[in-house]
CSV table of C-alpha atoms in Angstrom, one decimal:
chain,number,residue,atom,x,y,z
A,17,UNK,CA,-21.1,0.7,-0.3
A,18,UNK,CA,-19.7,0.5,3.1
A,19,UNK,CA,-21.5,-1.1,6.7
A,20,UNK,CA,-19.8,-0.2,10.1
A,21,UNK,CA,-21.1,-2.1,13.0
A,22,UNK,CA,-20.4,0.0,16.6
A,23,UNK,CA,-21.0,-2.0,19.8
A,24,UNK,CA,-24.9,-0.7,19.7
A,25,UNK,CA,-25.7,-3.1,16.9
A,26,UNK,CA,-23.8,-6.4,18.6
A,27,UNK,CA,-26.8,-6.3,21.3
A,28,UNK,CA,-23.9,-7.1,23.8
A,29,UNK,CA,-26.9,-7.5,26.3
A,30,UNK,CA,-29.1,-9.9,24.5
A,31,UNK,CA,-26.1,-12.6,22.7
A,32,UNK,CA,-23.2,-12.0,24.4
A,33,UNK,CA,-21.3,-14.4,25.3
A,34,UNK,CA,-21.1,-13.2,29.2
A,35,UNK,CA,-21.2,-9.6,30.8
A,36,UNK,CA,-18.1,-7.9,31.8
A,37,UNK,CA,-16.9,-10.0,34.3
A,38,UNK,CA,-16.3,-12.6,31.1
A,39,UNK,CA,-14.8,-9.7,29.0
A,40,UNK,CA,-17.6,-9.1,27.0
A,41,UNK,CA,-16.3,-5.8,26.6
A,42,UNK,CA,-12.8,-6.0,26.5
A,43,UNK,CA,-11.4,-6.4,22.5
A,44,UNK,CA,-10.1,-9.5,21.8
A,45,UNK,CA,-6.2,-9.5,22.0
A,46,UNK,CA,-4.0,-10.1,18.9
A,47,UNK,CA,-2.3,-13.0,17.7
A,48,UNK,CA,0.0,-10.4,16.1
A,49,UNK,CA,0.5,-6.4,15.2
A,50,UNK,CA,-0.8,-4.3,12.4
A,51,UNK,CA,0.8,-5.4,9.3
A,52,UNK,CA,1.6,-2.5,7.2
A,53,UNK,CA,1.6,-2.8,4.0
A,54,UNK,CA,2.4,0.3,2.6
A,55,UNK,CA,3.0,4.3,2.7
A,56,UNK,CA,0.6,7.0,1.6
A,57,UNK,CA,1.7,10.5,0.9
A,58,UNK,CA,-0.3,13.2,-0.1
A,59,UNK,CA,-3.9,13.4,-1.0
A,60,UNK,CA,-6.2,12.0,-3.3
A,61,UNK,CA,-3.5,10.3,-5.4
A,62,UNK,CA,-2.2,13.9,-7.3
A,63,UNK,CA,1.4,13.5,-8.1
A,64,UNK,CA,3.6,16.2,-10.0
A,65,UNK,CA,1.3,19.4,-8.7
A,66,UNK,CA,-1.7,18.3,-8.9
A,67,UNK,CA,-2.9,17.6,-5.1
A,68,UNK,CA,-5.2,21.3,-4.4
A,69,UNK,CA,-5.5,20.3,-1.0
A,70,UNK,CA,-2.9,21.6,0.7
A,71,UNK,CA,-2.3,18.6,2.3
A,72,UNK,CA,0.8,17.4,0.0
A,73,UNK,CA,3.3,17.2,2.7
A,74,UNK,CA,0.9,14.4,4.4
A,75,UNK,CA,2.8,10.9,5.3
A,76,UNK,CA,0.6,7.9,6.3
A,77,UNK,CA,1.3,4.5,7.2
A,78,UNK,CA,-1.3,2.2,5.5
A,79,UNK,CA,-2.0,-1.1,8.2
A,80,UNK,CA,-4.3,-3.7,8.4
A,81,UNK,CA,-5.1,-5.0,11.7
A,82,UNK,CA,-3.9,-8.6,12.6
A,83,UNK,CA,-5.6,-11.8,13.7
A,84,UNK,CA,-7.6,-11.4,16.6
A,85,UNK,CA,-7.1,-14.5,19.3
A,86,UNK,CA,-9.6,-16.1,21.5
A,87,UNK,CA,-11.2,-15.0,23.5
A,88,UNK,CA,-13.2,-13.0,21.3
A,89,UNK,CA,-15.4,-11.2,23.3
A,90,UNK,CA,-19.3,-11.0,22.7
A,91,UNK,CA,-21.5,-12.5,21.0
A,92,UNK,CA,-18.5,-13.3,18.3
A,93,UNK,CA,-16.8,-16.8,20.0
A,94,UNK,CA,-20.0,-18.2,19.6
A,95,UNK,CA,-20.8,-17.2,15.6
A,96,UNK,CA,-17.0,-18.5,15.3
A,97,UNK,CA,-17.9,-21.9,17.3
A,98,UNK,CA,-21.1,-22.5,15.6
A,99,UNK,CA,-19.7,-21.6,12.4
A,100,UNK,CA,-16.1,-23.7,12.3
A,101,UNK,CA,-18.5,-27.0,13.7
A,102,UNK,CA,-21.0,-26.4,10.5
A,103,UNK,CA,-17.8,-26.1,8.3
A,104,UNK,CA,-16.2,-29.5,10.3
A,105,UNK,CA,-20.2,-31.3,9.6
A,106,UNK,CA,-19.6,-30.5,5.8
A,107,UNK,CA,-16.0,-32.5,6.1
A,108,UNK,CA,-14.0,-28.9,6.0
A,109,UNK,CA,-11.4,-27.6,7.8
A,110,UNK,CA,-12.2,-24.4,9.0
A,111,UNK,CA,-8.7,-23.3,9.0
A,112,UNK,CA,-8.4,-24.3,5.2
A,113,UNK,CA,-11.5,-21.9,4.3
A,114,UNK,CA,-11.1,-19.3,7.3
A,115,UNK,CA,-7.7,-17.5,7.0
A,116,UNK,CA,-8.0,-15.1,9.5
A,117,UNK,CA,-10.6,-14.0,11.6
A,118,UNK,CA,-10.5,-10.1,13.1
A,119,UNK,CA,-11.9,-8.0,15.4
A,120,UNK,CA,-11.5,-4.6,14.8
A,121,UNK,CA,-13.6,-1.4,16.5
A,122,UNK,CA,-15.8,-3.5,17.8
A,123,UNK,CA,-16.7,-5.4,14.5
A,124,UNK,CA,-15.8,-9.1,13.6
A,125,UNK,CA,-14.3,-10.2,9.9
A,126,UNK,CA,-13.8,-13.1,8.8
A,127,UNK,CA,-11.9,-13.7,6.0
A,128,UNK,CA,-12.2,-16.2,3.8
A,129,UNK,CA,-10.3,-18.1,0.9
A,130,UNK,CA,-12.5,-17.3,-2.4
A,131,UNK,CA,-12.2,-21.2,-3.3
A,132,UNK,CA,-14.5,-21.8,-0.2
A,133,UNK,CA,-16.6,-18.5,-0.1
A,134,UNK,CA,-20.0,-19.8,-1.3
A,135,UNK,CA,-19.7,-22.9,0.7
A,136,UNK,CA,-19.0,-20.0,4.3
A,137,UNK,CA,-21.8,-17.9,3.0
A,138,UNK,CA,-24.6,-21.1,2.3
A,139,UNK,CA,-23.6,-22.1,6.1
A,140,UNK,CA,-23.7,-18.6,7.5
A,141,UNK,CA,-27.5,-18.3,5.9
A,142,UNK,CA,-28.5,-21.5,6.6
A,143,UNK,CA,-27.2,-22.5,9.9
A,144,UNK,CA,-30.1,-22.1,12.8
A,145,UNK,CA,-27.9,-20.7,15.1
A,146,UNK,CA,-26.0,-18.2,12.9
A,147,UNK,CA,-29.5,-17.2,10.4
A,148,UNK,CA,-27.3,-14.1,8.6
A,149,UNK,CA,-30.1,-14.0,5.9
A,150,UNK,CA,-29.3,-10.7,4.8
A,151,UNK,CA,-26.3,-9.4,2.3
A,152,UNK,CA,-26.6,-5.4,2.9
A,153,UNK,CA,-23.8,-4.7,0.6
A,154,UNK,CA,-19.7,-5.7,-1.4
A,155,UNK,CA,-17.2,-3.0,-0.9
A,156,UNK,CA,-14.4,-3.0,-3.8
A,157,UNK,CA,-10.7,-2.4,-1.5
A,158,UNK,CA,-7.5,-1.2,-3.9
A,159,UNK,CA,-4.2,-1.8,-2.2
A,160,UNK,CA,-1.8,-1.5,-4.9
A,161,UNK,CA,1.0,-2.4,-2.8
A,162,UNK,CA,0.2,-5.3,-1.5
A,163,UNK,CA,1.3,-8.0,-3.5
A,164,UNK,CA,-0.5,-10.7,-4.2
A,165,UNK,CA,-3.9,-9.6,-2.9
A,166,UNK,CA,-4.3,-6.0,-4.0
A,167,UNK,CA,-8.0,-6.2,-4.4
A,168,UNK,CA,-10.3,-7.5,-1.4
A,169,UNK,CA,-14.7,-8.2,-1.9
A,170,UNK,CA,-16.0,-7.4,1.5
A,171,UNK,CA,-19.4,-8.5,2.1
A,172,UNK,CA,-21.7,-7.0,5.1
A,173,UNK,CA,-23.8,-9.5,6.3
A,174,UNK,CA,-26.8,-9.2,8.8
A,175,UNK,CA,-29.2,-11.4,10.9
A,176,UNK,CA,-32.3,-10.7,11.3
A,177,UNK,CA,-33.4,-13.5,13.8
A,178,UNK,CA,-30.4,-12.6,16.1
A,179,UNK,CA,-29.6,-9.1,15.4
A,180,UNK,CA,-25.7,-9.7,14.2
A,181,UNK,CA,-23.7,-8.1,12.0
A,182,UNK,CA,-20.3,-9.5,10.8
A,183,UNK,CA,-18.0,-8.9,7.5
A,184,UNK,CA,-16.9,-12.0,5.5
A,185,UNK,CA,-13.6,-10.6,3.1
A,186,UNK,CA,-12.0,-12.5,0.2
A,187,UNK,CA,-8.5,-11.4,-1.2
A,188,UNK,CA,-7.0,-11.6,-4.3
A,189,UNK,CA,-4.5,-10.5,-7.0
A,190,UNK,CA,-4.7,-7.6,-9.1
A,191,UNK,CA,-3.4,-10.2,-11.7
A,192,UNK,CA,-6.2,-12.7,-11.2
A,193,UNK,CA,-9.1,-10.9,-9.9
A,194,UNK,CA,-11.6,-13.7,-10.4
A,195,UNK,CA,-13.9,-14.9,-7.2
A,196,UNK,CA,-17.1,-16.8,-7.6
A,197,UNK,CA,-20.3,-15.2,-6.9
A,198,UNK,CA,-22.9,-15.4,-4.0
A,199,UNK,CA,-25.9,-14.2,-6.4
A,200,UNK,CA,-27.1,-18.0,-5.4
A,201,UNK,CA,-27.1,-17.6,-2.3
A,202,UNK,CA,-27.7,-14.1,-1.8
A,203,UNK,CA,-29.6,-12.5,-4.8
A,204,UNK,CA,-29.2,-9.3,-3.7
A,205,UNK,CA,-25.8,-9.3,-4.7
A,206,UNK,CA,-27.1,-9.0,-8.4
A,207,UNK,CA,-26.4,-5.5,-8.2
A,208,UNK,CA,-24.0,-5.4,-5.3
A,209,UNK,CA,-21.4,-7.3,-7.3
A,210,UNK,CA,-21.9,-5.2,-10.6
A,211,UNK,CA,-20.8,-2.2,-9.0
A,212,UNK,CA,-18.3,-3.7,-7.8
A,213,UNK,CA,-16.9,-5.2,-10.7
A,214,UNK,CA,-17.6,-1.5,-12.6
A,215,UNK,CA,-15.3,0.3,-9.9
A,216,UNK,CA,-12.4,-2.0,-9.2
A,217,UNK,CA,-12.5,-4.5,-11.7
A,218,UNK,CA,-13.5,-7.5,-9.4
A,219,UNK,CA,-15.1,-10.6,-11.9
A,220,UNK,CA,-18.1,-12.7,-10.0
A,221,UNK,CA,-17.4,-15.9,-11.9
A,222,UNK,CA,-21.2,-17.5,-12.1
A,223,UNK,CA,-23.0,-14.2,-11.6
A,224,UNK,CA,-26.0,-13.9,-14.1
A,225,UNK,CA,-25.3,-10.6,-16.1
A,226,UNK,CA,-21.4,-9.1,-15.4
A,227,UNK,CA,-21.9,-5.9,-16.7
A,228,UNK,CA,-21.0,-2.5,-16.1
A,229,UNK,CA,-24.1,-0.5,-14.0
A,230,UNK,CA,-22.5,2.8,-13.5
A,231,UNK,CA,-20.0,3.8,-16.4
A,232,UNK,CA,-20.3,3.3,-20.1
A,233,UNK,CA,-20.0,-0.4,-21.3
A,234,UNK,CA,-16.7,1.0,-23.7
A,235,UNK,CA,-15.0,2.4,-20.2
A,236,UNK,CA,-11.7,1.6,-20.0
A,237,UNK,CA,-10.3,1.1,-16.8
A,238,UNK,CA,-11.9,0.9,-13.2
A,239,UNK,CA,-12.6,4.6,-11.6
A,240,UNK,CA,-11.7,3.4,-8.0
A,241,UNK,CA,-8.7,1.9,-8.0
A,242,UNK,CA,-6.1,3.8,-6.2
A,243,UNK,CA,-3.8,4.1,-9.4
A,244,UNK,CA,-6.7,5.4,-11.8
A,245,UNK,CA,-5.4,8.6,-13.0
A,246,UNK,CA,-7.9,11.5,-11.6
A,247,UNK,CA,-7.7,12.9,-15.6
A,248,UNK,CA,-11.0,14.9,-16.4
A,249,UNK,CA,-11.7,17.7,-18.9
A,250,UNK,CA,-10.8,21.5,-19.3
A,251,UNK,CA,-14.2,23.5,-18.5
A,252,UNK,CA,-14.6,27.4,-20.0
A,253,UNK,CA,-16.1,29.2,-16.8
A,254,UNK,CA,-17.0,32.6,-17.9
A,255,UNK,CA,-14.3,33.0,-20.6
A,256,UNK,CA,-11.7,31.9,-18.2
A,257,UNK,CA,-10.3,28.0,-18.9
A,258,UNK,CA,-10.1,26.0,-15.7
A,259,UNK,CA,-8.1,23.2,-15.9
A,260,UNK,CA,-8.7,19.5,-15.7
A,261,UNK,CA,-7.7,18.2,-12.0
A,262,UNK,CA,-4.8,16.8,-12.8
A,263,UNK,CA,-3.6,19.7,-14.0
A,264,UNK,CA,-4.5,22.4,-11.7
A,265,UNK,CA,-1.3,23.7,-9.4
A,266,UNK,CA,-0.2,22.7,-5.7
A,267,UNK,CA,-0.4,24.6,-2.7
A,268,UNK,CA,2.4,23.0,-1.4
């Protein structure tokens, strides 16, 4: 469910904003550090003996990258231009529907409050000069501990009359997990949005048919959130009785 955009899709050469000398190149600098929002320890989320991997001992600071400042770099100053000037023409502040914009390994994310999304996303389809047409894809994100907005929609967005690719991401509480749905504008997202909402529990208010796609419809719980429990069943293999994951020893 994921998109990664590498410098060879940005076509630096064809709608950059200048070469080198201009710091096409050059990633934009930051308007502040990585803010960390948690600690990860271990693998796969086994606690009590049940991480098999060998890898229990395993400490990991969990960051998200800051705001990016201008200038940009690329083609991405004048997506943000064009873009915040639409929002200004439709008598909205772009900093009251943009919270943060990032650029991160050589890919640009805006994020977006989820009161304003289907308003970005019309403008970001419909505007001549941005043309992103094409929703390839919503990524579910968990982050348990960060309070607030623990679960994030990511949507990958493409143009195919200027050969962009950018990221538009909405936050919002575990508690509260409701964001409106882009099925309007993107119908695509029919099924893009389902799976979402079957693995992490995210609810497209206004989609046509919220239902599960993957699991039963009597599941309880959503299978990729980072607190699911791994669980599973006992399988006999050959007389012997393997345990369920969650069971099975360390190696630690």
């Amino acid at each position: 469910m994921s998109e990664t955009q590498g410098p060879e899709n940005g076509n630096h050469a064809e709608h950059g904003a200048g070469g080198e000398a201009e710091g096409g190149n050059v990633p934009a600098p930051r308007a502040q550090g990585p803010e960390v929002i948690g600690v990860r320890k271990g693998m796969f989320g086994a606690r009590a003996g049940g991480d098999t991997s060998g890898y229990g001992g395993l400490v990991r600071t969990v960051a998200l990258p800051g705001a990016a400042v201008r200038p940009y770099g690329s083609w991405f100053d004048e997506v943000a231009d064009e873009l915040e000037g639409a929002l200004e023409e439709q008598d909205l502040l772009p900093g009251n529907a943009i919270e943060k914009t990032v650029v991160d390994r050589g890919e640009l994310t805006f994020h977006i409050a989820r009161e304003h999304l289907v308003r970005v996303a019309r403008t970001l389809r419909d505007d001549p000069a941005l043309r992103f047409e094409l929703c390839t894809g919503v990524s579910g994100v968990h982050f348990p501990g960060d309070p607030g907005r623990e679960l994030h929609a990511v949507y990958h967005l493409r143009s195919l009359t200027h050969g962009r690719i950018l990221r538009l991401e909405v936050s919002v509480p575990d508690g509260d997990p409701h964001l409106p749905s882009l099925v309007q504008v993107y119908p695509t997202n029919d099924w893009h949005e389902r799976e979402a909402y079957d693995f992490f529990g995210l609810v497209f208010d206004g989609h046509p048919a919220l239902t599960r796609i993957m699991m039963p419809d009597d599941w309880q719980g959503f299978p990729q959130r980072k607190d699911y429990p791994l669980g599973g069943i006992p399988v006999e293999y050959k007389g012997a009785q393997i345990p369920a994951p969650d069971q099975r020893r360390s190696y630690s």
